[in-house]
Short mmCIF file of C-alpha atoms in Angstrom, two decimals:
data_model
loop_
_atom_site.label_atom_id
_atom_site.label_comp_id
_atom_site.label_asym_id
_atom_site.label_seq_id
_atom_site.Cartn_x
_atom_site.Cartn_y
_atom_site.Cartn_z
CA UNK A 1 21.64 44.58 103.12
CA UNK A 2 20.98 48.36 102.38
CA UNK A 3 20.70 47.68 98.56
CA UNK A 4 17.75 45.37 99.15
CA UNK A 5 16.14 47.66 101.67
CA UNK A 6 16.22 50.47 99.38
CA UNK A 7 15.18 48.33 96.40
CA UNK A 8 12.11 47.29 98.28
CA UNK A 9 11.78 50.57 99.79
CA UNK A 10 10.70 52.54 96.50
CA UNK A 11 8.17 50.49 95.19
CA UNK A 12 6.85 50.05 98.02
CA UNK A 13 6.39 53.75 100.01
CA UNK A 14 7.29 56.47 97.07
CA UNK A 15 4.69 57.52 95.73
CA UNK A 16 4.67 57.39 91.71
CA UNK A 17 3.58 60.81 91.16
CA UNK A 18 7.64 61.35 93.01
CA UNK A 19 9.48 58.66 91.11
CA UNK A 20 7.85 59.71 87.90
CA UNK A 21 9.15 63.52 88.72
CA UNK A 22 12.63 62.01 89.39
CA UNK A 23 12.65 60.48 85.83
CA UNK A 24 11.63 63.76 84.20
CA UNK A 25 14.50 65.41 86.24
CA UNK A 26 17.24 62.83 84.55
CA UNK A 27 15.67 63.60 81.31
CA UNK A 28 16.39 67.37 81.38
CA UNK A 29 19.30 67.14 79.22
CA UNK A 30 19.01 65.54 76.06
CA UNK A 31 21.04 63.37 73.85
CA UNK A 32 23.41 65.78 71.91
CA UNK A 33 22.31 66.35 68.58
CA UNK A 34 25.00 65.23 67.00
CA UNK A 35 24.98 61.64 68.50
CA UNK A 36 21.22 61.72 67.73
CA UNK A 37 21.59 62.37 63.68
CA UNK A 38 24.42 59.77 63.85
CA UNK A 39 21.77 57.31 65.19
CA UNK A 40 19.39 58.09 62.89
CA UNK A 41 21.09 57.27 60.15
CA UNK A 42 22.80 53.94 61.42
CA UNK A 43 19.62 53.04 62.65
CA UNK A 44 17.29 53.82 59.49
CA UNK A 45 19.87 51.05 57.78
CA UNK A 46 19.44 48.35 59.83
CA UNK A 47 15.96 48.86 60.77
CA UNK A 48 15.22 48.95 56.64
CA UNK A 49 17.50 45.85 55.97
CA UNK A 50 16.16 42.30 55.43
CA UNK A 51 18.11 41.13 58.64
CA UNK A 52 16.74 44.02 60.80
CA UNK A 53 14.59 43.20 63.95
CA UNK A 54 10.95 44.18 62.37
CA UNK A 55 11.56 40.91 60.35
CA UNK A 56 10.30 39.08 63.54
CA UNK A 57 7.17 41.69 63.96
CA UNK A 58 3.60 40.00 64.84
CA UNK A 59 0.79 41.72 63.28
CA UNK A 60 2.85 44.68 62.90
CA UNK A 61 3.60 45.17 66.49
CA UNK A 62 7.34 45.07 67.71
CA UNK A 63 7.33 42.05 70.47
CA UNK A 64 10.64 41.40 70.15
CA UNK A 65 12.72 44.26 72.18
CA UNK A 66 15.74 41.67 72.91
CA UNK A 67 16.59 41.24 69.30
CA UNK A 68 16.56 45.05 69.01
CA UNK A 69 20.61 44.92 70.29
CA UNK A 70 21.77 46.69 66.87
CA UNK A 71 19.65 49.73 67.51
CA UNK A 72 21.38 52.81 68.90
CA UNK A 73 19.32 54.92 71.54
CA UNK A 74 20.86 57.05 73.84
CA UNK A 75 24.81 57.85 75.00
CA UNK A 76 27.05 54.95 76.23
CA UNK A 77 28.15 50.91 75.56
CA UNK A 78 24.79 49.65 77.57
CA UNK A 79 22.71 52.09 75.36
CA UNK A 80 20.81 50.64 72.87
CA UNK A 81 17.04 49.51 72.11
CA UNK A 82 17.49 45.69 73.88
CA UNK A 83 18.57 47.34 76.96
CA UNK A 84 16.18 50.80 77.48
CA UNK A 85 13.71 50.94 74.55
CA UNK A 86 10.57 49.55 75.95
CA UNK A 87 9.15 52.94 76.15
CA UNK A 88 9.73 53.96 73.02
CA UNK A 89 8.59 50.58 71.74
CA UNK A 90 5.46 50.92 73.58
CA UNK A 91 5.11 54.79 72.08
CA UNK A 92 5.81 52.72 68.32
CA UNK A 93 2.97 50.31 69.21
CA UNK A 94 0.43 52.51 70.30
CA UNK A 95 0.85 54.67 67.21
CA UNK A 96 0.79 51.36 65.04
CA UNK A 97 -2.40 50.34 66.72
CA UNK A 98 -3.84 53.73 66.22
CA UNK A 99 -3.18 54.76 62.81
CA UNK A 100 -1.97 51.72 61.15
CA UNK A 101 1.26 52.92 59.92
CA UNK A 102 4.84 51.82 60.95
CA UNK A 103 8.18 51.52 59.10
CA UNK A 104 11.71 51.37 60.09
CA UNK A 105 12.00 55.13 59.30
CA UNK A 106 9.06 55.50 61.68
CA UNK A 107 10.99 53.67 64.27
CA UNK A 108 14.25 56.01 63.68
CA UNK A 109 12.62 58.98 63.89
CA UNK A 110 10.92 57.88 67.28
CA UNK A 111 14.27 57.13 68.92
CA UNK A 112 15.58 60.54 67.42
CA UNK A 113 12.56 62.34 68.92
CA UNK A 114 12.86 60.79 72.68
CA UNK A 115 16.65 60.89 72.54
CA UNK A 116 15.84 65.06 72.13
CA UNK A 117 13.42 65.16 74.39
CA UNK A 118 12.72 62.09 77.43
CA UNK A 119 15.71 60.18 77.52
CA UNK A 120 16.15 59.57 81.11
CA UNK A 121 20.19 60.03 81.69
CA UNK A 122 20.84 60.02 78.47
CA UNK A 123 19.16 56.72 77.50
CA UNK A 124 20.87 54.82 80.51
CA UNK A 125 17.25 54.58 82.60
CA UNK A 126 15.12 54.45 79.19
CA UNK A 127 12.67 57.31 78.51
CA UNK A 128 10.76 59.06 81.22
CA UNK A 129 6.77 57.56 80.29
CA UNK A 130 5.76 61.24 80.94
CA UNK A 131 7.37 61.92 77.57
CA UNK A 132 4.78 59.36 75.68
CA UNK A 133 1.90 61.65 76.91
CA UNK A 134 3.70 64.59 75.79
CA UNK A 135 4.68 63.57 72.39
CA UNK A 136 0.79 62.11 71.52
CA UNK A 137 -0.54 65.29 72.85
CA UNK A 138 2.19 67.28 70.59
CA UNK A 139 0.97 65.47 67.27
CA UNK A 140 -2.80 65.80 68.04
CA UNK A 141 -3.90 62.79 69.58
CA UNK A 142 -6.49 62.97 72.60
CA UNK A 143 -4.43 61.56 75.88
CA UNK A 144 -5.32 60.99 79.61
CA UNK A 145 -3.11 59.85 81.92
CA UNK A 146 -3.26 57.99 85.88
CA UNK A 147 -1.18 57.33 88.20
CA UNK A 148 -1.09 53.64 89.41
CA UNK A 149 -2.44 53.80 93.20
CA UNK A 150 -5.83 55.80 91.45
CA UNK A 151 -7.80 53.06 90.99
CA UNK A 152 -10.47 54.74 89.69
CA UNK A 153 -9.00 56.89 87.13
CA UNK A 154 -6.95 53.88 86.12
CA UNK A 155 -10.20 51.72 85.49
CA UNK A 156 -11.69 54.81 84.00
CA UNK A 157 -8.96 55.00 81.22
CA UNK A 158 -9.48 51.37 81.11
CA UNK A 159 -12.80 51.41 80.00
CA UNK A 160 -12.76 54.34 77.74
CA UNK A 161 -9.36 53.78 75.76
CA UNK A 162 -8.81 50.85 73.12
CA UNK A 163 -4.89 51.95 72.96
CA UNK A 164 -2.83 52.42 76.37
CA UNK A 165 0.93 52.54 77.31
CA UNK A 166 1.38 50.85 81.12
CA UNK A 167 4.66 51.51 83.05
CA UNK A 168 5.20 48.78 86.14
CA UNK A 169 7.38 48.23 88.31
CA UNK A 170 8.70 44.33 87.34
CA UNK A 171 8.92 43.53 90.89
CA UNK A 172 6.52 45.21 93.26
CA UNK A 173 8.88 44.49 95.93
CA UNK A 174 12.32 45.13 94.27
CA UNK A 175 13.13 48.44 92.38
CA UNK A 176 16.24 46.64 91.28
CA UNK A 177 14.08 44.06 88.92
CA UNK A 178 13.64 47.98 86.97
CA UNK A 179 10.54 49.12 85.48
CA UNK A 180 9.08 47.77 82.35
CA UNK A 181 6.78 50.29 79.81
CA UNK A 182 4.12 48.00 77.44
CA UNK A 183 1.59 48.71 74.95
CA UNK A 184 -2.20 47.35 76.01
CA UNK A 185 -5.07 47.09 73.59
CA UNK A 186 -8.02 45.93 74.00
CA UNK A 187 -9.53 43.67 71.65
CA UNK A 188 -12.95 43.00 69.99
CA UNK A 189 -14.13 41.14 73.11
CA UNK A 190 -13.05 44.11 75.32
CA UNK A 191 -10.00 41.81 76.44
CA UNK A 192 -6.55 43.61 77.14
CA UNK A 193 -3.85 42.34 75.64
CA UNK A 194 -0.08 43.30 76.21
CA UNK A 195 2.52 43.74 73.40
CA UNK A 196 6.35 43.25 74.19
CA UNK A 197 5.74 41.56 77.48
CA UNK A 198 8.28 39.20 76.41
CA UNK A 199 5.76 36.24 75.48
CA UNK A 200 6.84 33.31 73.59
CA UNK A 201 4.61 30.89 71.61
CA UNK A 202 5.58 27.00 71.09
CA UNK A 203 8.39 27.69 68.55
CA UNK A 204 10.00 30.22 70.81
CA UNK A 205 8.83 33.46 68.80
CA UNK A 206 8.03 36.31 70.19
CA UNK A 207 4.11 37.32 70.31
CA UNK A 208 1.62 39.23 72.31
CA UNK A 209 0.01 38.05 75.28
CA UNK A 210 -3.03 35.91 75.73
CA UNK A 211 -5.75 38.51 76.64
CA UNK A 212 -6.98 39.33 80.11
CA UNK A 213 -10.36 39.99 81.01
CA UNK A 214 -9.33 42.94 83.29
CA UNK A 215 -6.80 45.95 82.84
CA UNK A 216 -6.02 45.13 86.49
CA UNK A 217 -4.87 41.68 85.82
CA UNK A 218 -3.51 42.43 82.46
CA UNK A 219 -1.21 44.98 84.26
CA UNK A 220 -0.14 42.78 87.30
CA UNK A 221 1.49 40.13 84.36
CA UNK A 222 2.98 42.37 82.60
CA UNK A 223 6.38 41.01 83.94
CA UNK A 224 5.32 37.80 85.29
CA UNK A 225 2.62 38.40 88.02
CA UNK A 226 4.90 40.35 89.85
CA UNK A 227 4.44 43.82 88.58
CA UNK A 228 2.64 47.01 90.17
CA UNK A 229 1.21 49.74 88.03
CA UNK A 230 3.12 52.92 88.10
CA UNK A 231 1.59 55.26 85.19
CA UNK A 232 -1.21 54.44 83.01
CA UNK A 233 -1.78 56.51 79.37
CA UNK A 234 -5.00 56.22 77.37
CA UNK A 235 -4.57 57.44 74.08
CA UNK A 236 -6.99 57.78 71.05
CA UNK A 237 -7.40 60.15 67.87
CA UNK A 238 -9.25 63.09 68.05
CA UNK A 239 -12.70 63.77 66.41
CA UNK A 240 -12.46 65.19 63.11
#
Protein backbone atom coordinates (compact mmCIF):
# COMPACT_ATOMS: atom_id res chain seq x y z
CA UNK A 1 0.00 0.00 0.00
CA UNK A 2 2.83 2.40 0.90
CA UNK A 3 4.60 1.74 -2.41
CA UNK A 4 1.44 2.50 -4.39
CA UNK A 5 0.87 5.70 -2.41
CA UNK A 6 4.41 6.94 -3.05
CA UNK A 7 4.15 5.88 -6.69
CA UNK A 8 1.09 8.06 -7.19
CA UNK A 9 2.26 10.92 -4.94
CA UNK A 10 5.39 11.77 -6.93
CA UNK A 11 3.85 12.39 -10.40
CA UNK A 12 0.82 14.13 -8.90
CA UNK A 13 2.43 16.31 -6.23
CA UNK A 14 6.21 16.63 -6.79
CA UNK A 15 7.16 19.44 -9.18
CA UNK A 16 9.09 18.57 -12.31
CA UNK A 17 11.86 20.97 -11.27
CA UNK A 18 12.34 19.09 -8.00
CA UNK A 19 12.21 15.73 -9.77
CA UNK A 20 14.92 16.72 -12.24
CA UNK A 21 16.97 18.21 -9.43
CA UNK A 22 16.99 14.78 -7.83
CA UNK A 23 17.98 13.25 -11.15
CA UNK A 24 20.96 15.60 -11.35
CA UNK A 25 22.08 14.59 -7.87
CA UNK A 26 22.04 10.94 -8.92
CA UNK A 27 24.35 11.80 -11.82
CA UNK A 28 27.05 13.62 -9.85
CA UNK A 29 29.40 10.65 -10.10
CA UNK A 30 30.05 9.35 -13.58
CA UNK A 31 30.71 5.79 -14.65
CA UNK A 32 34.40 5.00 -13.97
CA UNK A 33 36.64 5.76 -16.90
CA UNK A 34 37.99 2.22 -17.34
CA UNK A 35 34.41 0.95 -17.70
CA UNK A 36 33.52 3.72 -20.14
CA UNK A 37 36.48 2.86 -22.35
CA UNK A 38 35.72 -0.86 -22.27
CA UNK A 39 32.10 -0.21 -23.19
CA UNK A 40 33.19 2.08 -26.02
CA UNK A 41 35.39 -0.61 -27.58
CA UNK A 42 32.80 -3.37 -27.16
CA UNK A 43 29.87 -1.23 -28.31
CA UNK A 44 31.65 -0.10 -31.46
CA UNK A 45 32.28 -3.70 -32.52
CA UNK A 46 28.66 -4.70 -32.01
CA UNK A 47 27.08 -1.50 -33.37
CA UNK A 48 29.15 -1.57 -36.56
CA UNK A 49 28.52 -5.26 -37.20
CA UNK A 50 25.94 -6.61 -39.69
CA UNK A 51 23.84 -8.15 -36.89
CA UNK A 52 23.85 -5.05 -34.71
CA UNK A 53 20.65 -3.19 -33.76
CA UNK A 54 21.11 -0.63 -36.53
CA UNK A 55 20.04 -3.22 -39.09
CA UNK A 56 16.40 -2.42 -38.25
CA UNK A 57 16.79 1.37 -38.15
CA UNK A 58 13.88 3.12 -39.87
CA UNK A 59 14.82 6.14 -42.01
CA UNK A 60 18.05 6.39 -40.04
CA UNK A 61 16.26 6.89 -36.72
CA UNK A 62 16.50 4.40 -33.88
CA UNK A 63 13.01 3.10 -33.11
CA UNK A 64 13.88 -0.31 -31.65
CA UNK A 65 15.29 0.23 -28.16
CA UNK A 66 14.03 -3.20 -27.02
CA UNK A 67 16.57 -4.78 -29.40
CA UNK A 68 19.56 -3.02 -27.82
CA UNK A 69 20.27 -5.42 -24.94
CA UNK A 70 23.77 -6.22 -26.20
CA UNK A 71 24.82 -2.57 -26.05
CA UNK A 72 26.38 -1.65 -22.74
CA UNK A 73 25.58 1.47 -20.73
CA UNK A 74 26.31 2.07 -17.07
CA UNK A 75 27.28 -0.26 -14.23
CA UNK A 76 25.40 -3.37 -13.18
CA UNK A 77 23.85 -6.51 -14.62
CA UNK A 78 20.72 -4.71 -15.92
CA UNK A 79 22.51 -1.65 -17.21
CA UNK A 80 22.23 -1.79 -20.96
CA UNK A 81 20.69 0.39 -23.63
CA UNK A 82 17.47 -1.64 -23.87
CA UNK A 83 16.78 -1.10 -20.18
CA UNK A 84 18.14 2.41 -19.57
CA UNK A 85 19.13 4.01 -22.86
CA UNK A 86 16.07 6.02 -23.89
CA UNK A 87 17.64 9.44 -23.20
CA UNK A 88 20.76 8.60 -25.20
CA UNK A 89 18.68 7.25 -28.08
CA UNK A 90 16.57 10.42 -27.99
CA UNK A 91 19.76 12.51 -28.18
CA UNK A 92 21.05 10.40 -31.08
CA UNK A 93 17.78 10.73 -32.99
CA UNK A 94 17.70 14.48 -32.39
CA UNK A 95 21.25 14.80 -33.67
CA UNK A 96 20.36 12.68 -36.68
CA UNK A 97 17.38 14.91 -37.45
CA UNK A 98 19.47 18.07 -37.12
CA UNK A 99 22.60 17.23 -39.09
CA UNK A 100 21.76 13.99 -40.88
CA UNK A 101 24.78 12.18 -39.48
CA UNK A 102 24.71 8.95 -37.56
CA UNK A 103 26.67 5.72 -37.24
CA UNK A 104 27.59 2.99 -34.81
CA UNK A 105 30.74 4.86 -33.85
CA UNK A 106 28.71 8.04 -33.25
CA UNK A 107 26.39 6.15 -30.90
CA UNK A 108 29.27 4.46 -29.08
CA UNK A 109 30.81 7.89 -28.51
CA UNK A 110 27.50 9.32 -27.33
CA UNK A 111 27.14 6.53 -24.77
CA UNK A 112 30.66 7.24 -23.51
CA UNK A 113 29.89 10.95 -23.19
CA UNK A 114 26.74 10.39 -21.13
CA UNK A 115 28.38 7.73 -18.99
CA UNK A 116 30.89 10.40 -17.99
CA UNK A 117 28.32 13.16 -17.45
CA UNK A 118 24.69 12.32 -16.99
CA UNK A 119 24.35 8.65 -16.05
CA UNK A 120 21.92 8.63 -13.11
CA UNK A 121 22.95 6.21 -10.35
CA UNK A 122 25.68 4.95 -12.71
CA UNK A 123 23.07 4.27 -15.38
CA UNK A 124 20.54 2.31 -13.32
CA UNK A 125 18.12 5.26 -13.65
CA UNK A 126 19.10 6.06 -17.22
CA UNK A 127 20.45 9.54 -17.98
CA UNK A 128 19.32 12.79 -16.42
CA UNK A 129 17.37 14.65 -19.14
CA UNK A 130 19.13 17.93 -18.36
CA UNK A 131 22.36 16.32 -19.58
CA UNK A 132 20.84 16.21 -23.07
CA UNK A 133 20.37 19.99 -23.05
CA UNK A 134 23.91 20.47 -21.74
CA UNK A 135 25.35 18.21 -24.45
CA UNK A 136 23.74 20.11 -27.32
CA UNK A 137 24.64 23.52 -25.86
CA UNK A 138 28.27 22.46 -25.48
CA UNK A 139 28.30 21.29 -29.09
CA UNK A 140 27.13 24.56 -30.59
CA UNK A 141 23.36 24.12 -30.88
CA UNK A 142 20.66 26.54 -29.77
CA UNK A 143 18.65 25.01 -26.93
CA UNK A 144 15.52 26.01 -25.01
CA UNK A 145 13.92 24.03 -22.21
CA UNK A 146 10.60 24.00 -20.39
CA UNK A 147 9.09 22.06 -17.51
CA UNK A 148 5.90 20.22 -18.32
CA UNK A 149 3.67 22.29 -16.05
CA UNK A 150 4.64 25.51 -17.87
CA UNK A 151 2.10 25.09 -20.67
CA UNK A 152 2.91 28.41 -22.35
CA UNK A 153 6.66 27.70 -22.52
CA UNK A 154 6.00 24.17 -23.79
CA UNK A 155 3.76 25.44 -26.57
CA UNK A 156 6.27 28.15 -27.48
CA UNK A 157 9.02 25.56 -27.92
CA UNK A 158 6.66 23.32 -29.89
CA UNK A 159 5.91 26.14 -32.33
CA UNK A 160 9.50 27.32 -32.67
CA UNK A 161 11.48 24.07 -32.95
CA UNK A 162 11.26 21.21 -35.42
CA UNK A 163 13.41 18.89 -33.27
CA UNK A 164 12.79 18.24 -29.58
CA UNK A 165 13.31 15.68 -26.86
CA UNK A 166 10.43 15.04 -24.46
CA UNK A 167 10.68 13.37 -21.06
CA UNK A 168 7.46 12.07 -19.53
CA UNK A 169 6.03 9.78 -16.90
CA UNK A 170 4.87 6.59 -18.62
CA UNK A 171 1.87 6.71 -16.30
CA UNK A 172 0.80 10.08 -14.92
CA UNK A 173 -0.59 8.30 -11.85
CA UNK A 174 2.29 5.95 -11.05
CA UNK A 175 6.03 6.58 -11.12
CA UNK A 176 6.56 2.83 -10.77
CA UNK A 177 5.74 2.68 -14.49
CA UNK A 178 9.01 4.63 -14.90
CA UNK A 179 10.00 7.60 -17.04
CA UNK A 180 10.64 7.70 -20.77
CA UNK A 181 12.45 10.16 -23.05
CA UNK A 182 11.84 10.29 -26.79
CA UNK A 183 12.82 12.44 -29.73
CA UNK A 184 9.98 14.42 -31.28
CA UNK A 185 10.13 15.95 -34.76
CA UNK A 186 7.74 18.16 -36.72
CA UNK A 187 6.99 17.06 -40.25
CA UNK A 188 6.29 19.23 -43.29
CA UNK A 189 2.62 19.46 -42.35
CA UNK A 190 3.51 20.87 -38.94
CA UNK A 191 2.46 17.69 -37.13
CA UNK A 192 4.46 16.01 -34.38
CA UNK A 193 6.06 12.58 -34.74
CA UNK A 194 7.53 10.48 -31.90
CA UNK A 195 10.65 8.37 -32.38
CA UNK A 196 11.45 5.27 -30.29
CA UNK A 197 8.02 5.26 -28.67
CA UNK A 198 7.51 1.49 -29.14
CA UNK A 199 5.25 1.77 -32.17
CA UNK A 200 5.09 -1.18 -34.56
CA UNK A 201 3.87 -1.64 -38.13
CA UNK A 202 1.65 -4.44 -39.39
CA UNK A 203 4.67 -6.75 -39.65
CA UNK A 204 5.73 -6.13 -36.06
CA UNK A 205 8.69 -3.93 -36.94
CA UNK A 206 9.42 -0.89 -34.80
CA UNK A 207 8.65 2.43 -36.48
CA UNK A 208 7.98 6.08 -35.80
CA UNK A 209 4.57 7.10 -34.47
CA UNK A 210 1.71 8.37 -36.54
CA UNK A 211 1.67 12.19 -36.70
CA UNK A 212 -0.16 14.16 -34.00
CA UNK A 213 -1.70 17.55 -34.65
CA UNK A 214 -0.67 19.06 -31.31
CA UNK A 215 2.39 18.77 -29.10
CA UNK A 216 0.25 18.11 -26.03
CA UNK A 217 -1.47 15.22 -27.79
CA UNK A 218 1.88 13.76 -28.84
CA UNK A 219 3.30 14.12 -25.32
CA UNK A 220 0.27 12.40 -23.79
CA UNK A 221 0.75 9.46 -26.17
CA UNK A 222 4.45 8.83 -25.52
CA UNK A 223 3.41 5.68 -23.64
CA UNK A 224 -0.04 4.63 -24.72
CA UNK A 225 -2.04 7.70 -23.71
CA UNK A 226 -1.20 7.73 -19.99
CA UNK A 227 1.88 9.94 -20.17
CA UNK A 228 2.51 13.23 -18.42
CA UNK A 229 5.14 15.62 -19.76
CA UNK A 230 8.03 16.40 -17.40
CA UNK A 231 10.60 18.23 -19.50
CA UNK A 232 10.82 19.46 -23.09
CA UNK A 233 14.00 20.46 -24.92
CA UNK A 234 13.91 22.34 -28.21
CA UNK A 235 17.09 22.06 -30.30
CA UNK A 236 18.24 23.69 -33.51
CA UNK A 237 21.46 24.55 -35.30
CA UNK A 238 22.81 28.01 -34.63
CA UNK A 239 22.77 30.32 -37.59
CA UNK A 240 26.18 30.91 -39.11
